[in-house]
Amino acid sequence: MCSLQFVLKSRGISQYVVLLLNCWFICLEITRWVICGLIGFLTGLIACMIDIAVEKLAGYKYLAVKQNIEKYTELGGLSISLILWAVLNSAFVMLGSLAVAFLEPIAAGSGIPQIKCFLNGVKIPRVVRLKTLVIKVFGVICSVAGGLAVGKEGPMIHSGAVVAAGVSQGRSTSLKKDFKIFEYFRRDTEKRDFVSAGAAAGVSAAFGAPVGGVLFSLEEGASFWNQLLTWRIFFASMVSTFTLNFFLSIYHGKPGQLSSPGLINFGRFDSDVSSVFIVFRGVLGALFNIINYWLTIFRIRYIHRPCLQVMEAMLVAAVTATVSFAMIYFSNDCQPLGQDNTEEYPLQLFCADGEYNSMATAFFNTPERSVRSLFHNPPGTYNPVTLGVFTLAYFALAVWTYGLTVSAGVFIPSLLIGAAWGRLFGILLSFIASSQSIWADPGKYALIGAAAQLGGIVRMTLSLTVILVEATGNVTYGFPIMLVLMTAKIVGDYFIEGRSRIPGGLYDVHIKLQSVPFLHWDAPPTSHWLTAREVMSSPVTCFNRVEKVGRIVDVLSNTSTNHNGFPVVSDTTENDEPGKICGLILRSQLIVLLKHKVFVERASSRLSQRRLQLKDFRDAYPRFPPIQSIHVSQDERECMMDLTEFMNPTPYTVPQETSLPRVFKLFRALGLRHLVVVDNENRVVGLVTRKDLARYHVGKDGLEELHLAQT
């Protein structure tokens, strides 16, 4: 700001103009904070709606099934209860899957891989549209209420990102409604920053972890960061958490108590965890990712029709109900039903009066309530056989479920699997140890196991540590959680990345399966010997400063070379050698220029052109019309267009001998989409895009090239 003032004053700009510019910059910054507050408020409101809807629908379902089971336990005919459970599950899942498969397929899954790609600089079609948000919210309500092994926390991150993308633009392109506000922020860099805030607000609403949300957006999502953005994102996360807690407290009739930190409340543990030290090898996380990887490949090849996708989702829902019913039916783990029992839907089944089936606590509940019971129920609530069988069954169901054509997340299923085997480990340890008082609380092992399982699947470290610490409300757990997360990541990466071509984390697995040009933090370790000359696209389609309209239309209409950026050069030589670089112009800019007929009337003379305003480009953003929709007459094709005024006159360029890691760092640090390669005379010889960099991958045989999708 100070340097800008100095430049303005040195050029004779009055102090009054400098003051106006200062006020304008301050207003812009205030507007950014206001937008972040709106993002947090709306994200928290959506989270509250999802939580209430799931609680109501799941409550009605489990109450109906519970009454039916109690009725037919004495009369016989429990198969009717099984059918009722399976039908209710399948009905809910069918509705959600139909909406996703036929209305908006991009709403499938958790949405975190797509948002991660969006923040990385990849434009994923339809990922942040209003229709996607509606289908996402409806789909996740149906998925969780339908009893699938899923959670609503991942979709909350996607929902927050969509809210941010819409609010920050001040309009809805889906509804064709422009509120004429926030027009300055209608560009990729600003929109990406707000989407980062939306993703963090989603994490904060899901777990009640504002700091964890910021770190999640930094570690797992955003590729480009700055200090001011950190505080704005934290503000959005705080507003999201407060909004959710406020409206939930009103709904539960306790408007003065804002005690619930989020959709997932782990509650507060005792601080006596100094003896807890579990080294988790990450094998279960690696196994989960490998199985899901091959299962997803099978789905891509054979279950790609929407009707088949809906049928598979309904099949999984019915199988989930059947497995749950069978586990409960054959379990003889009966526990006394005390006055302080917190079970929402205790099932007696074949247990004696005053007792309930412990297996039903894990299966006959929403996943969030099952996680809480594993964390907080007193010792002796579960026997080892119950936990062992539940872990194996739920692991298989979760692997099968993730990747269905439904809106679903993997956070809670991972926590539930880890909590089950962690509690099992704690129980077994108390049997083995000579002094059982040291290993008295299996709930603590459930927490550490949950962290290890989730870390082994998604390979998150710092952000996940803070999320779990904030959710438990006790910083004492920070060190053991970080320890097991680091161990899970190292061991999981060894079993997957070290022994196969499958990426480490589950989100990276699905990004690879979608063939998205995603840039990781660093270039492949063996790519130092590659140069820009070897990775660039060549020959390059260039435009002259003053170009014929017909050639521009032909180049943009060429479907075989769907380029988005074109170098602008001085006039080419007679030998068709490329000219010297003068600038860079985008496809979207050319389309706007053609739409507004910004060219001279005759090719032989330069007449005055219609002057465009910056508003014309902002109004067209982000859905620029296709070139096929723009009519250019034969006479207009002979006109000339002067690109000098609209091109970027100082594009980033590199020499041909620049190493690949250096090119990679330029893309990551500056958020580039195009990098022009020039020779010693500053002539254009090539163009490096994200796809040119992302196609290189370290495989079993060294550096390999991958096939990438057109995005």
XYZ file of C-alpha atoms in Angstrom:
711
model
C 0.000 0.000 0.000
C 2.815 2.424 0.920
C 4.732 1.649 -2.271
C 1.553 2.273 -4.289
C 1.109 5.651 -2.630
C 4.730 6.539 -3.394
C 4.294 5.626 -7.063
C 1.095 7.648 -7.342
C 2.655 10.699 -5.727
C 5.771 10.412 -7.874
C 3.552 10.513 -10.954
C 1.844 13.691 -9.837
C -1.352 12.116 -8.579
C -3.007 14.358 -6.013
C -3.243 13.470 -2.352
C -7.023 13.493 -2.671
C -6.904 10.675 -5.212
C -4.524 8.725 -2.980
C -6.963 9.134 -0.091
C -9.828 7.889 -2.240
C -7.787 4.854 -3.257
C -7.005 4.134 0.395
C -10.703 4.272 1.232
C -11.472 2.008 -1.704
C -8.957 -0.625 -0.563
C -10.308 -0.452 2.998
C -13.866 -0.912 1.731
C -12.760 -3.920 -0.301
C -11.169 -5.516 2.750
C -14.259 -4.856 4.872
C -16.395 -6.386 2.122
C -14.239 -9.513 2.189
C -14.850 -9.890 5.913
C -18.587 -9.360 5.435
C -18.659 -12.047 2.748
C -16.773 -14.471 5.000
C -19.306 -13.798 7.752
C -22.178 -14.547 5.360
C -20.436 -17.736 4.244
C -20.065 -18.910 7.844
C -23.663 -18.034 8.728
C -25.206 -19.819 5.728
C -22.934 -22.856 6.111
C -23.883 -23.191 9.773
C -27.551 -22.825 8.858
C -27.302 -25.612 6.274
C -25.470 -27.816 8.778
C -28.239 -27.236 11.315
C -30.887 -28.167 8.749
C -29.035 -31.352 7.792
C -28.558 -32.353 11.423
C -32.223 -31.836 12.327
C -33.484 -33.591 9.190
C -31.243 -36.625 9.741
C -32.154 -36.799 13.421
C -35.875 -36.704 12.666
C -35.896 -39.146 9.734
C -33.506 -41.622 11.360
C -35.494 -41.360 14.595
C -38.767 -42.225 12.878
C -37.118 -45.123 11.058
C -35.399 -46.662 14.082
C -38.492 -46.173 16.254
C -40.677 -47.974 13.697
C -38.201 -50.851 13.345
C -37.705 -51.062 17.131
C -41.438 -51.314 17.774
C -41.748 -53.936 15.049
C -38.878 -55.995 16.493
C -40.346 -55.834 19.994
C -43.707 -56.917 18.616
C -42.416 -59.941 16.696
C -39.813 -61.033 19.253
C -42.573 -62.641 21.298
C -44.941 -63.524 18.457
C -42.275 -64.861 16.100
C -41.707 -63.734 12.547
C -38.719 -61.418 12.952
C -38.176 -61.745 9.220
C -40.914 -59.118 8.842
C -38.795 -56.717 10.916
C -35.785 -57.448 8.695
C -37.809 -56.741 5.560
C -39.159 -53.516 7.053
C -35.650 -52.357 7.961
C -34.284 -53.217 4.506
C -37.209 -51.572 2.702
C -36.913 -48.343 4.696
C -33.164 -48.202 4.107
C -33.549 -48.877 0.394
C -36.330 -46.298 0.028
C -34.291 -43.494 1.561
C -31.181 -44.411 -0.409
C -33.160 -44.771 -3.640
C -34.436 -41.193 -3.361
C -30.968 -39.803 -2.720
C -29.324 -41.902 -5.426
C -31.957 -41.019 -8.032
C -31.376 -37.318 -7.396
C -27.600 -37.692 -7.709
C -27.494 -40.089 -10.664
C -30.080 -38.367 -12.866
C -29.991 -34.716 -11.766
C -26.427 -33.885 -10.695
C -23.765 -36.657 -10.772
C -21.054 -34.290 -9.496
C -22.883 -34.310 -6.127
C -21.860 -37.950 -5.550
C -19.388 -38.809 -2.817
C -18.045 -36.437 -0.212
C -17.062 -33.737 -2.696
C -13.701 -33.204 -1.001
C -11.650 -34.506 -3.982
C -13.499 -32.115 -6.303
C -13.081 -29.132 -3.964
C -9.441 -30.052 -3.476
C -8.979 -29.944 -7.256
C -10.882 -26.658 -7.512
C -8.639 -25.042 -4.917
C -5.624 -26.508 -6.702
C -6.557 -24.453 -9.765
C -8.450 -27.080 -11.789
C -11.832 -26.044 -13.131
C -14.224 -28.910 -12.416
C -17.517 -28.402 -14.286
C -20.630 -27.810 -12.138
C -18.838 -28.435 -8.843
C -19.896 -25.163 -7.151
C -23.359 -24.618 -8.609
C -26.573 -24.060 -6.666
C -28.134 -27.209 -8.122
C -25.162 -29.207 -6.856
C -25.695 -27.798 -3.354
C -29.405 -28.700 -3.303
C -28.787 -32.253 -4.508
C -25.841 -32.605 -2.114
C -27.882 -31.641 0.933
C -30.867 -33.765 -0.069
C -28.637 -36.700 -0.975
C -26.650 -36.757 2.254
C -29.829 -36.586 4.349
C -31.200 -39.604 2.494
C -27.891 -41.501 2.689
C -27.447 -41.122 6.446
C -31.128 -41.685 7.198
C -30.954 -44.734 4.919
C -28.483 -46.402 7.260
C -25.488 -46.504 4.917
C -21.988 -46.610 6.386
C -21.472 -42.927 5.624
C -21.233 -39.579 7.360
C -22.466 -36.095 6.619
C -19.230 -34.287 7.444
C -17.509 -34.581 4.042
C -20.548 -33.242 2.140
C -20.676 -30.353 4.623
C -17.260 -29.248 3.361
C -18.524 -29.358 -0.227
C -21.695 -27.506 0.774
C -19.686 -24.749 2.441
C -17.556 -24.391 -0.684
C -20.640 -24.046 -2.907
C -22.123 -21.452 -0.554
C -18.874 -19.493 -0.678
C -18.680 -19.616 -4.461
C -22.219 -18.289 -4.787
C -22.219 -15.635 -2.072
C -18.876 -14.157 -3.104
C -20.089 -13.526 -6.651
C -23.222 -11.638 -5.621
C -25.418 -13.517 -8.064
C -26.805 -16.911 -9.037
C -26.149 -18.005 -12.589
C -28.448 -20.991 -12.066
C -31.384 -18.764 -11.140
C -30.254 -16.058 -13.584
C -30.420 -13.519 -10.772
C -27.787 -10.807 -10.401
C -27.876 -8.767 -7.195
C -25.315 -6.277 -8.560
C -23.060 -6.663 -5.523
C -19.548 -8.012 -4.992
C -18.766 -7.533 -8.687
C -15.090 -6.907 -7.977
C -14.670 -10.489 -6.746
C -15.829 -12.103 -9.983
C -12.502 -13.652 -10.894
C -10.739 -16.909 -10.220
C -8.266 -15.802 -7.542
C -10.850 -14.097 -5.339
C -13.385 -16.873 -5.806
C -10.808 -19.502 -4.856
C -9.989 -17.672 -1.612
C -13.646 -17.559 -0.607
C -14.112 -21.237 -1.478
C -11.241 -21.973 0.918
C -13.204 -20.131 3.608
C -16.334 -22.120 2.748
C -14.515 -25.431 3.029
C -13.109 -24.427 6.419
C -16.564 -23.316 7.572
C -17.888 -26.747 6.606
C -15.248 -28.465 8.747
C -15.980 -26.119 11.625
C -19.717 -26.818 11.408
C -19.130 -30.565 11.267
C -16.672 -30.895 14.139
C -16.886 -27.613 16.037
C -13.246 -26.981 15.181
C -12.605 -23.468 13.796
C -8.823 -23.763 13.984
C -8.985 -27.258 12.553
C -11.075 -25.926 9.688
C -8.421 -23.355 8.834
C -5.679 -25.972 8.944
C -7.759 -28.409 6.892
C -8.217 -25.801 4.193
C -4.478 -25.126 4.256
C -3.218 -28.716 4.428
C -5.753 -30.598 2.364
C -7.309 -28.007 0.101
C -5.802 -24.652 -0.747
C -2.815 -24.382 -3.046
C -2.341 -20.625 -2.694
C -2.311 -18.929 0.696
C -1.637 -15.607 2.361
C -1.673 -14.263 5.902
C -4.780 -12.090 5.623
C -6.710 -15.038 4.207
C -5.948 -17.042 7.360
C -7.814 -14.636 9.633
C -10.774 -14.275 7.286
C -11.119 -18.050 7.059
C -10.911 -18.351 10.836
C -13.658 -15.732 11.145
C -15.882 -17.670 8.724
C -15.267 -20.860 10.712
C -16.154 -19.196 14.004
C -19.369 -17.748 12.572
C -20.298 -21.161 11.166
C -19.811 -22.898 14.520
C -21.707 -20.231 16.444
C -24.612 -20.259 13.973
C -24.958 -24.036 14.146
C -24.798 -24.100 17.939
C -27.242 -21.220 18.286
C -29.967 -22.712 16.106
C -29.488 -26.236 17.482
C -29.807 -24.901 21.019
C -33.067 -23.190 20.056
C -34.325 -26.380 18.393
C -33.562 -28.449 21.499
C -35.239 -25.877 23.729
C -32.028 -24.636 25.365
C -31.446 -21.199 23.840
C -28.952 -20.224 26.511
C -26.740 -23.303 26.238
C -24.315 -23.436 23.346
C -22.462 -26.503 24.512
C -22.468 -28.669 21.410
C -19.271 -27.928 19.461
C -20.603 -29.234 16.173
C -22.377 -32.079 14.461
C -19.789 -34.397 15.979
C -19.453 -33.906 19.697
C -16.878 -36.275 21.136
C -17.422 -34.817 24.572
C -14.691 -34.094 27.066
C -12.310 -36.798 28.245
C -10.372 -36.955 31.460
C -6.888 -35.547 31.200
C -5.210 -38.720 32.503
C -3.924 -40.047 29.184
C -0.181 -39.883 29.825
C 0.033 -43.675 29.749
C -1.714 -43.956 26.397
C 0.825 -44.784 23.681
C -0.442 -46.697 20.677
C 1.650 -47.114 17.560
C -0.729 -47.788 14.705
C 0.893 -49.319 11.617
C -1.528 -47.863 9.054
C -2.196 -51.232 7.453
C -5.971 -51.017 7.800
C -6.007 -47.592 6.186
C -3.839 -48.800 3.319
C -6.035 -51.883 2.886
C -9.173 -49.717 2.825
C -7.744 -47.510 0.074
C -6.466 -50.402 -2.051
C -9.780 -52.286 -1.964
C -11.756 -49.122 -2.677
C -9.409 -48.273 -5.553
C -10.066 -51.545 -7.387
C -13.763 -51.416 -6.517
C -14.018 -47.935 -8.028
C -12.279 -49.116 -11.191
C -14.856 -51.905 -11.437
C -17.660 -49.345 -11.057
C -16.179 -47.112 -13.760
C -15.998 -50.002 -16.208
C -19.230 -51.848 -15.548
C -21.613 -49.696 -13.446
C -21.600 -46.447 -15.376
C -25.294 -46.272 -16.328
C -27.449 -44.234 -13.902
C -30.043 -46.970 -13.466
C -27.353 -49.489 -12.513
C -25.831 -47.002 -10.083
C -29.173 -46.539 -8.330
C -29.707 -50.293 -8.159
C -26.261 -50.800 -6.628
C -26.944 -48.146 -3.990
C -30.233 -49.791 -3.074
C -28.508 -53.194 -2.913
C -25.875 -51.858 -0.521
C -28.614 -50.304 1.646
C -30.497 -53.602 1.830
C -27.315 -55.581 2.547
C -26.354 -53.088 5.281
C -29.726 -53.601 6.961
C -29.446 -57.384 6.597
C -25.924 -57.546 8.031
C -26.889 -55.238 10.896
C -29.955 -57.309 11.711
C -27.984 -60.569 11.567
C -25.232 -59.208 13.848
C -27.819 -58.070 16.379
C -29.865 -61.284 16.099
C -26.950 -63.657 16.702
C -25.267 -61.536 19.377
C -25.647 -62.653 22.990
C -23.865 -59.621 24.433
C -26.469 -58.386 26.913
C -25.749 -55.417 29.174
C -27.803 -54.066 32.110
C -30.017 -51.107 31.289
C -29.273 -48.673 34.116
C -30.962 -45.416 34.987
C -28.069 -43.397 33.582
C -28.132 -45.275 30.278
C -27.842 -42.930 27.316
C -28.845 -45.339 24.536
C -31.327 -43.730 22.158
C -32.948 -46.943 20.852
C -32.048 -49.836 23.230
C -33.116 -53.210 21.861
C -33.884 -56.013 24.304
C -34.453 -58.738 21.721
C -33.580 -62.048 23.465
C -31.938 -60.429 26.487
C -33.486 -60.675 29.948
C -35.710 -57.975 31.361
C -33.717 -54.886 32.323
C -31.001 -55.642 29.749
C -30.312 -54.534 26.181
C -28.404 -55.943 23.228
C -24.954 -54.306 23.108
C -24.460 -55.032 19.405
C -27.565 -52.960 18.669
C -25.836 -49.954 20.221
C -23.293 -50.020 17.386
C -25.565 -50.960 14.470
C -28.992 -49.671 15.494
C -27.970 -46.010 15.509
C -26.664 -43.252 13.301
C -22.869 -43.520 12.915
C -22.317 -40.358 14.978
C -24.176 -41.784 17.982
C -22.303 -45.063 17.638
C -18.977 -43.210 17.761
C -20.048 -41.365 20.908
C -21.094 -44.592 22.604
C -17.726 -46.206 21.839
C -15.945 -43.181 23.257
C -17.983 -42.577 26.390
C -19.748 -45.767 27.468
C -18.180 -47.143 30.662
C -15.877 -50.200 30.696
C -17.747 -53.471 30.345
C -20.343 -52.090 27.943
C -18.966 -54.179 25.054
C -17.297 -57.555 25.073
C -14.341 -58.270 22.744
C -16.304 -60.562 20.431
C -18.920 -57.889 19.766
C -16.267 -55.292 18.922
C -14.264 -57.682 16.743
C -17.254 -58.798 14.677
C -18.530 -55.248 14.366
C -15.137 -53.964 13.181
C -14.851 -56.549 10.410
C -18.450 -56.156 9.251
C -18.473 -52.366 9.276
C -15.070 -52.191 7.566
C -16.409 -54.254 4.663
C -19.601 -52.184 4.448
C -17.696 -48.884 4.530
C -15.304 -49.965 1.773
C -18.227 -51.031 -0.404
C -20.256 -47.901 0.310
C -17.680 -45.192 -0.433
C -17.867 -44.516 -4.152
C -21.577 -45.224 -4.571
C -23.664 -42.710 -6.494
C -24.867 -41.072 -3.296
C -23.805 -38.030 -1.311
C -21.695 -39.459 1.467
C -18.544 -38.855 3.474
C -15.868 -41.164 4.837
C -14.939 -39.294 8.034
C -17.452 -40.862 10.413
C -17.228 -44.451 9.078
C -13.441 -44.246 9.484
C -13.784 -42.908 13.023
C -16.314 -45.611 13.863
C -14.098 -48.433 12.567
C -11.084 -47.045 14.392
C -13.024 -46.465 17.613
C -14.229 -50.080 17.588
C -10.833 -51.688 17.161
C -9.248 -49.097 19.472
C -11.679 -49.970 22.234
C -11.063 -53.651 21.506
C -7.314 -53.042 21.850
C -7.859 -51.321 25.185
C -9.967 -54.203 26.510
C -7.429 -56.804 25.421
C -4.600 -54.764 26.906
C -6.363 -54.687 30.267
C -6.652 -58.486 30.134
C -2.963 -58.924 29.360
C -1.512 -56.309 31.729
C -0.737 -57.315 35.276
C -2.146 -54.051 36.643
C -5.540 -53.338 35.155
C -5.812 -49.894 36.741
C -3.330 -48.472 34.212
C -5.504 -49.576 31.286
C -8.847 -48.783 32.878
C -10.596 -46.627 30.274
C -11.058 -48.256 26.855
C -12.750 -45.071 25.593
C -9.370 -43.380 25.382
C -8.074 -46.156 23.164
C -11.211 -45.740 21.063
C -10.276 -42.100 20.447
C -6.681 -42.940 19.527
C -7.849 -45.794 17.306
C -10.368 -43.530 15.567
C -7.663 -40.963 14.857
C -5.307 -43.655 13.549
C -7.910 -45.206 11.256
C -9.013 -41.889 9.768
C -5.397 -40.764 9.395
C -4.499 -44.019 7.663
C -7.288 -43.508 5.127
C -7.084 -39.784 4.339
C -3.393 -39.263 5.341
C -4.028 -35.997 7.159
C -1.781 -35.048 10.068
C -1.762 -31.522 11.475
C -5.328 -30.485 10.665
C -6.810 -33.790 11.844
C -4.900 -33.521 15.120
C -6.331 -30.076 15.821
C -9.842 -31.133 14.743
C -9.861 -34.043 17.185
C -8.296 -31.979 19.977
C -10.937 -29.263 19.538
C -13.700 -31.868 19.360
C -12.589 -33.556 22.586
C -11.950 -30.259 24.366
C -8.648 -31.454 25.834
C -5.264 -30.416 24.498
C -3.594 -33.276 26.406
C -4.557 -35.593 23.570
C -2.542 -33.571 21.051
C 0.712 -35.510 21.346
C -0.642 -39.105 21.223
C -3.023 -38.193 18.378
C -0.233 -36.581 16.372
C 1.994 -39.589 17.047
C -0.485 -42.134 15.733
C -1.397 -39.925 12.751
C 2.244 -39.601 11.719
C 2.732 -43.344 12.140
C -0.421 -44.090 10.149
C 0.672 -41.817 7.310
C 4.233 -43.175 7.132
C 3.197 -46.816 7.257
C 0.231 -46.301 4.926
C 2.366 -44.483 2.370
C 4.907 -47.307 2.511
C 2.304 -49.979 1.845
C 0.591 -48.059 -0.978
C 2.917 -45.582 -2.628
C 6.026 -47.621 -1.941
C 4.631 -50.872 -3.357
C 2.080 -49.818 -5.987
C 1.094 -46.993 -8.299
C -1.892 -46.067 -6.119
C -1.671 -42.587 -4.490
C -1.557 -42.409 -0.710
C -4.747 -40.829 0.649
C -8.255 -41.843 -0.336
C -8.956 -38.422 -1.829
C -5.791 -38.654 -3.936
C -6.920 -42.100 -5.087
C -10.199 -40.725 -6.442
C -8.483 -37.682 -7.964
C -6.210 -40.023 -9.891
C -9.146 -42.181 -11.007
C -10.816 -39.062 -12.428
C -7.601 -38.269 -14.381
C -7.559 -34.682 -13.128
C -4.387 -32.591 -13.708
C -3.764 -32.113 -10.008
C -0.451 -30.590 -8.916
C 0.952 -31.904 -5.649
C 3.175 -29.899 -3.334
C 6.408 -30.885 -5.055
C 7.560 -32.168 -8.419
C 8.372 -35.892 -8.725
C 11.745 -36.532 -7.028
C 13.378 -37.956 -10.160
C 12.270 -35.172 -12.515
C 15.263 -32.863 -12.056
C 16.772 -33.981 -15.346
C 13.690 -32.927 -17.343
C 13.561 -29.423 -18.831
C 10.790 -27.152 -20.066
C 11.678 -28.091 -23.653
C 10.794 -31.732 -22.975
C 7.452 -31.151 -21.239
C 6.074 -28.179 -23.181
C 3.364 -28.356 -25.823
C 4.668 -27.457 -29.266
C 4.002 -26.014 -31.796
C 2.038 -23.242 -30.115
C -1.011 -21.544 -31.562
C -0.189 -17.832 -31.425
C -2.000 -14.676 -32.437
C -0.570 -11.464 -33.834
C -1.186 -8.157 -32.099
C -3.712 -7.342 -34.827
C -5.343 -10.587 -35.926
C -7.996 -11.448 -38.479
C -11.347 -12.306 -36.900
C -11.816 -15.344 -39.117
C -8.608 -16.960 -37.859
C -9.570 -16.313 -34.245
C -12.951 -17.970 -34.789
C -11.351 -20.952 -36.549
C -8.807 -21.475 -33.773
C -11.428 -21.252 -31.011
C -13.736 -23.619 -32.932
C -11.048 -26.267 -33.362
C -12.101 -29.040 -30.973
C -8.850 -30.982 -31.402
C -6.858 -28.193 -29.696
C -9.024 -26.976 -26.863
C -6.527 -24.386 -25.618
C -7.455 -21.757 -23.043
C -4.466 -19.432 -23.396
C -2.764 -18.062 -26.507
C 0.527 -16.145 -26.700
C 0.354 -12.853 -28.574
C 3.446 -12.254 -30.698
C 4.852 -9.681 -33.043
C 4.206 -10.420 -36.697
C 5.608 -13.771 -37.792
C 8.417 -13.879 -40.328
C 8.164 -15.040 -43.909
C 9.502 -18.476 -42.859
C 6.573 -18.859 -40.456
C 8.945 -18.662 -37.519
C 7.246 -17.615 -34.275
C 7.439 -13.963 -33.389
C 8.674 -12.439 -30.168
C 6.386 -12.671 -27.186
C 4.227 -9.582 -26.627
C 1.569 -10.902 -24.253
C -0.959 -13.614 -23.467
C -4.718 -13.614 -24.040
C -7.292 -16.083 -22.732
C -10.014 -17.912 -24.625
C -12.646 -16.337 -22.366
C -11.398 -12.851 -23.245
C -11.510 -13.595 -26.973
C -15.060 -14.900 -26.694
C -16.190 -11.700 -24.954
C -14.465 -9.613 -27.633
C -16.178 -11.573 -30.400
C -19.535 -11.380 -28.654
C -19.325 -7.578 -28.481
C -17.890 -7.286 -32.017
C -14.776 -5.482 -30.846
C -12.982 -5.278 -34.203
C -12.457 -2.839 -37.036
C -14.937 -2.697 -39.896
C -12.422 -3.152 -42.703
C -9.244 -5.154 -42.831
C -7.365 -2.431 -44.658
C -7.974 0.375 -42.146
C -7.995 0.859 -38.384
C -11.251 2.422 -37.264
C -12.391 3.215 -33.746
C -13.510 0.168 -31.788
C -16.291 -0.096 -29.263
C -14.613 0.268 -25.894
C -15.354 -2.488 -23.469
C -15.550 -2.022 -19.739
C -14.207 -4.413 -17.124
C -17.837 -5.006 -16.175
C -18.423 -6.750 -19.527
C -15.883 -9.441 -18.628
C -17.136 -9.762 -15.055
C -20.737 -10.157 -16.219
C -19.716 -13.048 -18.473
C -17.733 -14.780 -15.691
C -17.720 -17.724 -14.983
C -20.014 -19.218 -17.648
C -18.544 -17.760 -20.792
C -20.634 -18.629 -23.866
C -19.288 -21.304 -26.215
C -17.796 -20.153 -29.476
C -20.548 -21.993 -31.368
C -23.161 -19.624 -29.924
C -21.478 -16.523 -31.336
C -22.510 -15.619 -34.883
C -19.831 -14.087 -37.058
C -20.828 -13.186 -40.615
C -18.605 -13.727 -43.617
C -17.914 -9.994 -43.861
C -17.002 -9.838 -40.181
C -14.539 -12.687 -40.630
C -12.489 -10.378 -42.847
C -12.278 -7.718 -40.142
C -9.281 -7.284 -37.865
C -9.130 -7.345 -34.071
C -6.533 -5.451 -32.052
C -5.567 -7.569 -29.039
C -3.043 -5.129 -27.589
C -5.489 -3.451 -25.209
C -6.891 -6.713 -23.785
C -3.902 -9.060 -23.540
C -1.677 -9.537 -20.504
C 1.431 -7.641 -21.635
C 3.739 -9.255 -19.054
C 3.070 -13.011 -18.996
C 5.410 -15.314 -17.115
C 8.040 -16.874 -19.367
C 10.924 -19.302 -18.883
C 13.865 -20.354 -21.084
C 13.832 -23.762 -22.717
C 16.532 -25.090 -20.383
C 14.528 -24.437 -17.190
C 14.285 -27.589 -15.069
C 10.931 -29.243 -14.423
C 11.062 -28.745 -10.611
C 11.585 -25.008 -11.163
C 8.656 -24.844 -13.573
C 6.604 -26.826 -11.066
C 7.378 -24.351 -8.276
C 6.335 -21.436 -10.472
C 2.949 -23.051 -11.117
C 2.407 -23.858 -7.441
C 3.618 -20.570 -5.984
C 1.972 -18.247 -8.505
C -1.166 -20.220 -9.334
C -0.377 -20.280 -13.040
C -2.390 -21.988 -15.748
C -0.043 -21.180 -18.641
C 3.706 -20.648 -18.819
C 5.270 -19.501 -22.094
C 8.599 -21.052 -23.084
C 10.900 -18.791 -25.115
C 14.292 -19.090 -26.778
C 17.317 -16.820 -26.425
C 15.713 -14.213 -28.690
C 12.447 -14.179 -26.718
C 10.551 -16.029 -29.461
C 7.749 -18.376 -28.450
C 8.768 -22.026 -28.812
C 6.309 -23.755 -26.491
C 3.642 -23.509 -23.813
C 3.525 -25.378 -20.506
C 0.105 -26.060 -18.979
C -1.014 -27.862 -15.847
C -1.578 -31.043 -17.822
C 1.973 -31.006 -19.092
C 3.203 -31.059 -15.494
C 0.589 -33.272 -13.864
C 1.052 -36.132 -16.311
C 4.409 -37.041 -14.773
C 4.274 -39.538 -11.940
C 6.794 -41.741 -10.164
C 5.844 -45.374 -10.757
C 7.502 -48.737 -10.380
C 9.742 -48.129 -13.400
C 10.707 -44.548 -12.539
C 9.151 -41.444 -14.004
C 6.045 -42.287 -16.021
C 3.462 -40.338 -18.008
C -0.237 -40.565 -17.201
C -3.322 -40.055 -19.337
C -5.269 -37.013 -18.129
C -8.882 -36.080 -18.713
C -9.997 -33.002 -20.619
C -11.173 -30.451 -18.015
